[in-house]
Amino acid sequence: VKRIDLAIFGAAGYGGQELLRLLSAHPHFRVTAATSTRHDGRPVEEILPQLAGFYPGLRFQHPDQALPEGCAAAFLATPHGVSHRLFATLHARHPDLDLVDLSGDFRLKDPDTFYAVYGAEHHFPERARDFAYGLTETNRALVRDASFVANPGCFATGALLALAPLAEHGLLAGDVVLAQTTGSSGSGAEPQAGTHHPERAQDMRAYKVLVHQHQPEIAQELTRLGMAGMGMQEFELVMVPQSGPFVRGIFTVAHVRLPADVDAAELYARRYADEPFVRMRAGTPALRHVVRTNFCDVSVHQRGRRVVVLTAIDNLVKGMAGQAIQNLNLLFGLEETTGLWAPGANP
Amino acid sequence: VKRIDLAIFGAAGYGGQELLRLLSAHPHFRVTAATSTRHDGRPVEEILPQLAGFYPGLRFQHPDQALPEGCAAAFLATPHGVSHRLFATLHARHPDLDLVDLSGDFRLKDPDTFYAVYGAEHHFPERARDFAYGLTETNRALVRDASFVANPGCFATGALLALAPLAEHGLLAGDVVLAQTTGSSGSGAEPQAGTHHPERAQDMRAYKVLVHQHQPEIAQELTRLGMAGMGMQEFELVMVPQSGPFVRGIFTVAHVRLPADVDAAELYARRYADEPFVRMRAGTPALRHVVRTNFCDVSVHQRGRRVVVLTAIDNLVKGMAGQAIQNLNLLFGLEETTGLWAPGANP
Amino acid sequence: VKRIDLAIFGAAGYGGQELLRLLSAHPHFRVTAATSTRHDGRPVEEILPQLAGFYPGLRFQHPDQALPEGCAAAFLATPHGVSHRLFATLHARHPDLDLVDLSGDFRLKDPDTFYAVYGAEHHFPERARDFAYGLTETNRALVRDASFVANPGCFATGALLALAPLAEHGLLAGDVVLAQTTGSSGSGAEPQAGTHHPERAQDMRAYKVLVHQHQPEIAQELTRLGMAGMGMQEFELVMVPQSGPFVRGIFTVAHVRLPADVDAAELYARRYADEPFVRMRAGTPALRHVVRTNFCDVSVHQRGRRVVVLTAIDNLVKGMAGQAIQNLNLLFGLEETTGLWAPGANP
Amino acid sequence: VKRIDLAIFGAAGYGGQELLRLLSAHPHFRVTAATSTRHDGRPVEEILPQLAGFYPGLRFQHPDQALPEGCAAAFLATPHGVSHRLFATLHARHPDLDLVDLSGDFRLKDPDTFYAVYGAEHHFPERARDFAYGLTETNRALVRDASFVANPGCFATGALLALAPLAEHGLLAGDVVLAQTTGSSGSGAEPQAGTHHPERAQDMRAYKVLVHQHQPEIAQELTRLGMAGMGMQEFELVMVPQSGPFVRGIFTVAHVRLPADVDAAELYARRYADEPFVRMRAGTPALRHVVRTNFCDVSVHQRGRRVVVLTAIDNLVKGMAGQAIQNLNLLFGLEETTGLWAPGANP
């Protein structure tokens, strides 16, 4: 069996922890370095007791420390703003290192949009074009040939899988309304007001109404799909992210009024027939069936030209670490499902 | 202090339990009869231990049994299809009895719509016109003069308070998209698959996509408001109800593209300035702040002509029992807030 | 109606918020000052939006600022270590001010125990004896005559109401095992690792096994009750606090092996017959029935001399703010239940 | 790779669903029959959409229907009372079929105890002795040589792993108090009052206080371990099962007063050093770290001779389906961890 050694930067965050969890069973990838500024030098299994038994001997190292000999690829599970600086250093030191960045730093191709969205200047704007946008289902060929992958945002993953088939057929037009609800793990491992259990446990609320940072990312990719596909009409994304009282998952409701008479259910069934990680549902998807899996479950509902598409994903897996592994599988010529092919649970 | 004796039909259901809870502190209303077919003859405090200490001596009686002497009004907290038969019997026996019906039986004024929505024939379709539609904030005068009130559905309450100010100004046009998420208590006291804890506790899903029974009710009332107000444009309601993993509350996101340049926030602030139970929010509303209260918290977000309105209510209070009491207060000439004026909690 | 003006110190914490919520409906007490170092000068309704409509005009003030004229009493909802210093300042400035302290600072009568438990020296150890220990059900007479009340800890309240009847009859002996589970609101308003929603929402764990700070408080009061009652036997408290994935409530399981043949159920029924806020249950208590109320529901189970007593309280109400008001009611000669007499809900 | 064909009886229940989930990744076991009376003839992936993609072609069959050719073993994930009748039929038809029964039917070796516990007569009491009691960690040798395994109850698994090391050393004496809290999935797939989300989501309560059916099972096994070990002292189990508002997991707190001076932590560390699925914890175990895994996390706390042992398991995995597979692995001479070796998650 081929062994490919990997590093995870930001391994103590939720993205990093999920990578460690998923990779513990991967037949080819082996984690030989896990960085954490805070836990530098401490055993991974002590800081992350859920992993006890799976990473004996592995200790967190400082991100500035040299990578172990033989590291072929790295995941950057570091925050927005950190990843692109880290990339520069890493790439300079290890020009052959393949990289999957889980942050938003290399997703937006236009530096002005990046500035507007993240409120900070990008130090290597020209580099963004070297990164394949890693929504596997729409960019498989690009990812396969890439050295660098910008892994999609979690909201973007749920939204794009809901809208890509329409975009590819030039069927997005007018207002495209996205109602998306995320679980608390999307806020990361650091305790904060919005994830304080006494106030989150039975609450629901919205945030960043009409101004979420994934909106330009979604728009950019939908436009690209339209361009590459059957042409493009004018459309406007309207996005209202909501916070739900669950831990994992993003549930997406996408509303589109079709510019033409199309059987949407048929179109989606065809489009996703060979996608291993997209499952069409007769009723509606449910978060509980996809949680801790790399699946995106989808249903399509239509009344005349009005179409509603629902998707359910686990924000930390298909929306983050799972999709990152799916991309790295491709990049290394492995079967896309390697290490990820596991069903959901019901209760 | 004036004492008004009341009966509650269907008192062991969640609507009935909530009426009993709220009325325990009402200075004028006194519950002298509580019906339950299943618990006929059993002490209320034994079946509903949360109320122990508040209804000593009260026993459930059969709905067919005569009401105690002096009963001036009744709440019908009975299911759809039961209420309208019960109404006939009750009204025949007690022509002076005032009634608030919490079911959907008398909300829809058009019998054909009723048939289409509830899949059953209405036995007294002509009676629906005798019922004031009890969304207090839009129908206060009607309720005050009514003998019979059709209390709004919980989804309808959240949606209408989000859209009424626009409807009244003829500002609804085109697609009006409603993303609403309900807690599990909306499904009632009877255990069923959709409220089985192991499958609901961390789940999110949609149901009755584009076909929820409250949609015609919302459309009917919005149309009425438009007619009575500044005129009406064509609009189409698009409703996707979702189930969230919380117990109480409905969180509503309403999307409208205005047909004219209007400062929506200003319009809402003005419209709701004197409504005791509607509170405008600077950020976004949160279910946890309204749960167990009769408040509806509202926020308005605008980008050009695109408007998003958010509302948060407790489905069992403002969406059900609380609003029913608010209506009965008006009907009896009491201060609307009587017995309902209590703040929310945070955790 | 008599009006008594009050101040709340630490009013933005969970204890303080709960006092504000409960006092909004109190017919005699009026909050004229609410302190918060962090929110000094900000409107209460802006910081605590759940209270919007109930405290118009009230702004947080700095704890060092002078109290408004006419303040007759104060709640200290401040953390351990803060309260006893605050007490000294306040008492010096306002010698007539009655005080209920919600922290642990004045509960332990023995300074050495205090030091051992809280790891800090007490600056006014002699003062602890001036504070009545405010478990209303066992210390009613003391509280009535006191100027200063040390409100019990939440775990202590649940444990003592489970064990007091046995202690009073000299029936505690040998190992007294306490398994208690608390909701997340007991950790306070400040986000921290233990209340991070993604890690708390479906978790259960223990903490401070055998070393919780309420243990000496419980032992002290049980010993006092034994002394004052039918004599005392040797017993040893064994306490394992657990954290559950709910927001409010403490569920207590107390295990005792009786030193004599006694019908425990009968003893408890008699002891609590006239206690307004203690309700005996035929089955077992349930947190959902007492949440947001001042009730303690109790059940007693026996097999030979083995007795298990279960209690359920809301940690923020009977375990904190509600009991504090209950005590202040007594101290001011009001009916004990004033402002607190409200039932629970079921869902 | 060796292929062993299996049948699952009661495959649509939570035990059965969990077996299907775990076995989907097992390298040797292949499910060729899944029975369900209710879903007879329906595709497994349609009834259990979380498994879509993993059991194409498999349909539920009626339990009376003949097993497919080549079935070497079966799991009985059927309810108490059903399993032992099914066993008789199956064993008569397929004398060579190995069986793991997940119900309580063959755990108790004494028919009188069975009658007392389950309130029903056992039709094949003599058969109970042919079943190895499948707590793998204490009965590995027996299971390896068995044809029939009685898989332990979920509470029993959590309790026995907490107490076995003491029992084996004759260190149980006097009162052994068990406080155990279970998630809602332990109640099975059928909706019922106790698992109705609106009433379970934020609740905690006890049930079957002192009379849970797993108590005799725990006592039987502890006694056996004592006999087989260093001798036996008198002890009495005191068990209070509690229901928590989480889906998966059993958290156990076991209290023992040692009859001798022993370093309990050292004893446990030694006893469990080579157990693959038992992990000693420095702090306290947490359900979230073991959920969906076959691990039992354990911590030991001591004050003099007072010992508290905490264990955390997933009731559906180590407490049910996972342990059943662990046992079948042994029975077929496979590595015990086959198909089960996966870490937990944190959020």
PDB file of N, CA, C and O in Angstrom, chain D residues 260-282:
ATOM      1  N   ALA D 260     -10.695  -2.802  52.005  1.00  0.00           N
ATOM      2  CA  ALA D 260      -9.254  -2.890  52.302  1.00  0.00           C
ATOM      3  C   ALA D 260      -8.557  -1.703  51.652  1.00  0.00           C
ATOM      4  O   ALA D 260      -9.113  -1.051  50.770  1.00  0.00           O
ATOM      5  N   ASP D 261      -7.353  -1.419  52.072  1.00  0.00           N
ATOM      6  CA  ASP D 261      -6.597  -0.313  51.485  1.00  0.00           C
ATOM      7  C   ASP D 261      -5.990  -0.739  50.160  1.00  0.00           C
ATOM      8  O   ASP D 261      -5.107  -1.602  50.119  1.00  0.00           O
ATOM      9  N   VAL D 262      -6.464  -0.152  49.118  1.00  0.00           N
ATOM     10  CA  VAL D 262      -6.018  -0.508  47.776  1.00  0.00           C
ATOM     11  C   VAL D 262      -5.885   0.776  46.972  1.00  0.00           C
ATOM     12  O   VAL D 262      -6.679   1.695  47.147  1.00  0.00           O
ATOM     13  N   ASP D 263      -4.902   0.819  46.118  1.00  0.00           N
ATOM     14  CA  ASP D 263      -4.789   1.949  45.193  1.00  0.00           C
ATOM     15  C   ASP D 263      -5.628   1.609  43.968  1.00  0.00           C
ATOM     16  O   ASP D 263      -5.185   0.896  43.061  1.00  0.00           O
ATOM     17  N   ALA D 264      -6.838   2.105  43.950  1.00  0.00           N
ATOM     18  CA  ALA D 264      -7.790   1.696  42.921  1.00  0.00           C
ATOM     19  C   ALA D 264      -7.328   2.122  41.532  1.00  0.00           C
ATOM     20  O   ALA D 264      -7.450   1.367  40.566  1.00  0.00           O
ATOM     21  N   ALA D 265      -6.801   3.334  41.416  1.00  0.00           N
ATOM     22  CA  ALA D 265      -6.375   3.819  40.102  1.00  0.00           C
ATOM     23  C   ALA D 265      -5.329   2.895  39.508  1.00  0.00           C
ATOM     24  O   ALA D 265      -5.360   2.571  38.318  1.00  0.00           O
ATOM     25  N   GLU D 266      -4.422   2.466  40.368  1.00  0.00           N
ATOM     26  CA  GLU D 266      -3.351   1.585  39.912  1.00  0.00           C
ATOM     27  C   GLU D 266      -3.932   0.240  39.464  1.00  0.00           C
ATOM     28  O   GLU D 266      -3.561  -0.302  38.415  1.00  0.00           O
ATOM     29  N   LEU D 267      -4.878  -0.256  40.268  1.00  0.00           N
ATOM     30  CA  LEU D 267      -5.514  -1.536  39.952  1.00  0.00           C
ATOM     31  C   LEU D 267      -6.221  -1.482  38.588  1.00  0.00           C
ATOM     32  O   LEU D 267      -6.109  -2.397  37.769  1.00  0.00           O
ATOM     33  N   TYR D 268      -6.963  -0.412  38.344  1.00  0.00           N
ATOM     34  CA  TYR D 268      -7.674  -0.276  37.066  1.00  0.00           C
ATOM     35  C   TYR D 268      -6.703  -0.117  35.901  1.00  0.00           C
ATOM     36  O   TYR D 268      -6.908  -0.680  34.833  1.00  0.00           O
ATOM     37  N   ALA D 269      -5.671   0.687  36.113  1.00  0.00           N
ATOM     38  CA  ALA D 269      -4.706   0.910  35.033  1.00  0.00           C
ATOM     39  C   ALA D 269      -4.101  -0.422  34.602  1.00  0.00           C
ATOM     40  O   ALA D 269      -3.948  -0.703  33.408  1.00  0.00           O
ATOM     41  N   ARG D 270      -3.761  -1.246  35.571  1.00  0.00           N
ATOM     42  CA  ARG D 270      -3.184  -2.541  35.272  1.00  0.00           C
ATOM     43  C   ARG D 270      -4.195  -3.458  34.569  1.00  0.00           C
ATOM     44  O   ARG D 270      -3.911  -4.067  33.555  1.00  0.00           O
ATOM     45  N   ARG D 271      -5.396  -3.487  35.157  1.00  0.00           N
ATOM     46  CA  ARG D 271      -6.427  -4.397  34.624  1.00  0.00           C
ATOM     47  C   ARG D 271      -6.774  -4.092  33.163  1.00  0.00           C
ATOM     48  O   ARG D 271      -6.998  -4.991  32.357  1.00  0.00           O
ATOM     49  N   TYR D 272      -6.819  -2.791  32.835  1.00  0.00           N
ATOM     50  CA  TYR D 272      -7.293  -2.425  31.506  1.00  0.00           C
ATOM     51  C   TYR D 272      -6.170  -2.081  30.521  1.00  0.00           C
ATOM     52  O   TYR D 272      -6.435  -1.636  29.401  1.00  0.00           O
ATOM     53  N   ALA D 273      -4.919  -2.285  30.953  1.00  0.00           N
ATOM     54  CA  ALA D 273      -3.783  -1.876  30.119  1.00  0.00           C
ATOM     55  C   ALA D 273      -3.844  -2.479  28.713  1.00  0.00           C
ATOM     56  O   ALA D 273      -3.523  -1.814  27.731  1.00  0.00           O
ATOM     57  N   ASP D 274      -4.304  -3.705  28.598  1.00  0.00           N
ATOM     58  CA  ASP D 274      -4.272  -4.360  27.293  1.00  0.00           C
ATOM     59  C   ASP D 274      -5.647  -4.493  26.641  1.00  0.00           C
ATOM     60  O   ASP D 274      -5.802  -5.210  25.652  1.00  0.00           O
ATOM     61  N   GLU D 275      -6.617  -3.845  27.228  1.00  0.00           N
ATOM     62  CA  GLU D 275      -7.953  -3.908  26.628  1.00  0.00           C
ATOM     63  C   GLU D 275      -8.027  -2.861  25.520  1.00  0.00           C
ATOM     64  O   GLU D 275      -7.946  -1.660  25.777  1.00  0.00           O
ATOM     65  N   PRO D 276      -8.247  -3.286  24.266  1.00  0.00           N
ATOM     66  CA  PRO D 276      -8.227  -2.305  23.187  1.00  0.00           C
ATOM     67  C   PRO D 276      -9.329  -1.257  23.289  1.00  0.00           C
ATOM     68  O   PRO D 276      -9.138  -0.117  22.870  1.00  0.00           O
ATOM     69  N   PHE D 277     -10.471  -1.631  23.839  1.00  0.00           N
ATOM     70  CA  PHE D 277     -11.597  -0.698  23.826  1.00  0.00           C
ATOM     71  C   PHE D 277     -11.865  -0.019  25.162  1.00  0.00           C
ATOM     72  O   PHE D 277     -12.894   0.616  25.343  1.00  0.00           O
ATOM     73  N   VAL D 278     -10.957  -0.201  26.114  1.00  0.00           N
ATOM     74  CA  VAL D 278     -11.112   0.524  27.377  1.00  0.00           C
ATOM     75  C   VAL D 278      -9.978   1.527  27.503  1.00  0.00           C
ATOM     76  O   VAL D 278      -8.812   1.162  27.380  1.00  0.00           O
ATOM     77  N   ARG D 279     -10.324   2.783  27.691  1.00  0.00           N
ATOM     78  CA  ARG D 279      -9.296   3.832  27.793  1.00  0.00           C
ATOM     79  C   ARG D 279      -9.376   4.497  29.161  1.00  0.00           C
ATOM     80  O   ARG D 279     -10.430   5.032  29.534  1.00  0.00           O
ATOM     81  N   MET D 280      -8.287   4.510  29.887  1.00  0.00           N
ATOM     82  CA  MET D 280      -8.270   5.196  31.176  1.00  0.00           C
ATOM     83  C   MET D 280      -8.118   6.697  30.926  1.00  0.00           C
ATOM     84  O   MET D 280      -7.351   7.130  30.069  1.00  0.00           O
ATOM     85  N   ARG D 281      -8.835   7.477  31.700  1.00  0.00           N
ATOM     86  CA  ARG D 281      -8.824   8.920  31.574  1.00  0.00           C
ATOM     87  C   ARG D 281      -8.225   9.575  32.812  1.00  0.00           C
ATOM     88  O   ARG D 281      -8.513   9.119  33.925  1.00  0.00           O
ATOM     89  N   ALA D 282      -7.448  10.615  32.603  1.00  0.00           N
ATOM     90  CA  ALA D 282      -6.902  11.346  33.742  1.00  0.00           C
ATOM     91  C   ALA D 282      -7.999  12.142  34.442  1.00  0.00           C
ATOM     92  O   ALA D 282      -8.133  12.115  35.662  1.00  0.00           O
TER      93      ALA D 282
END
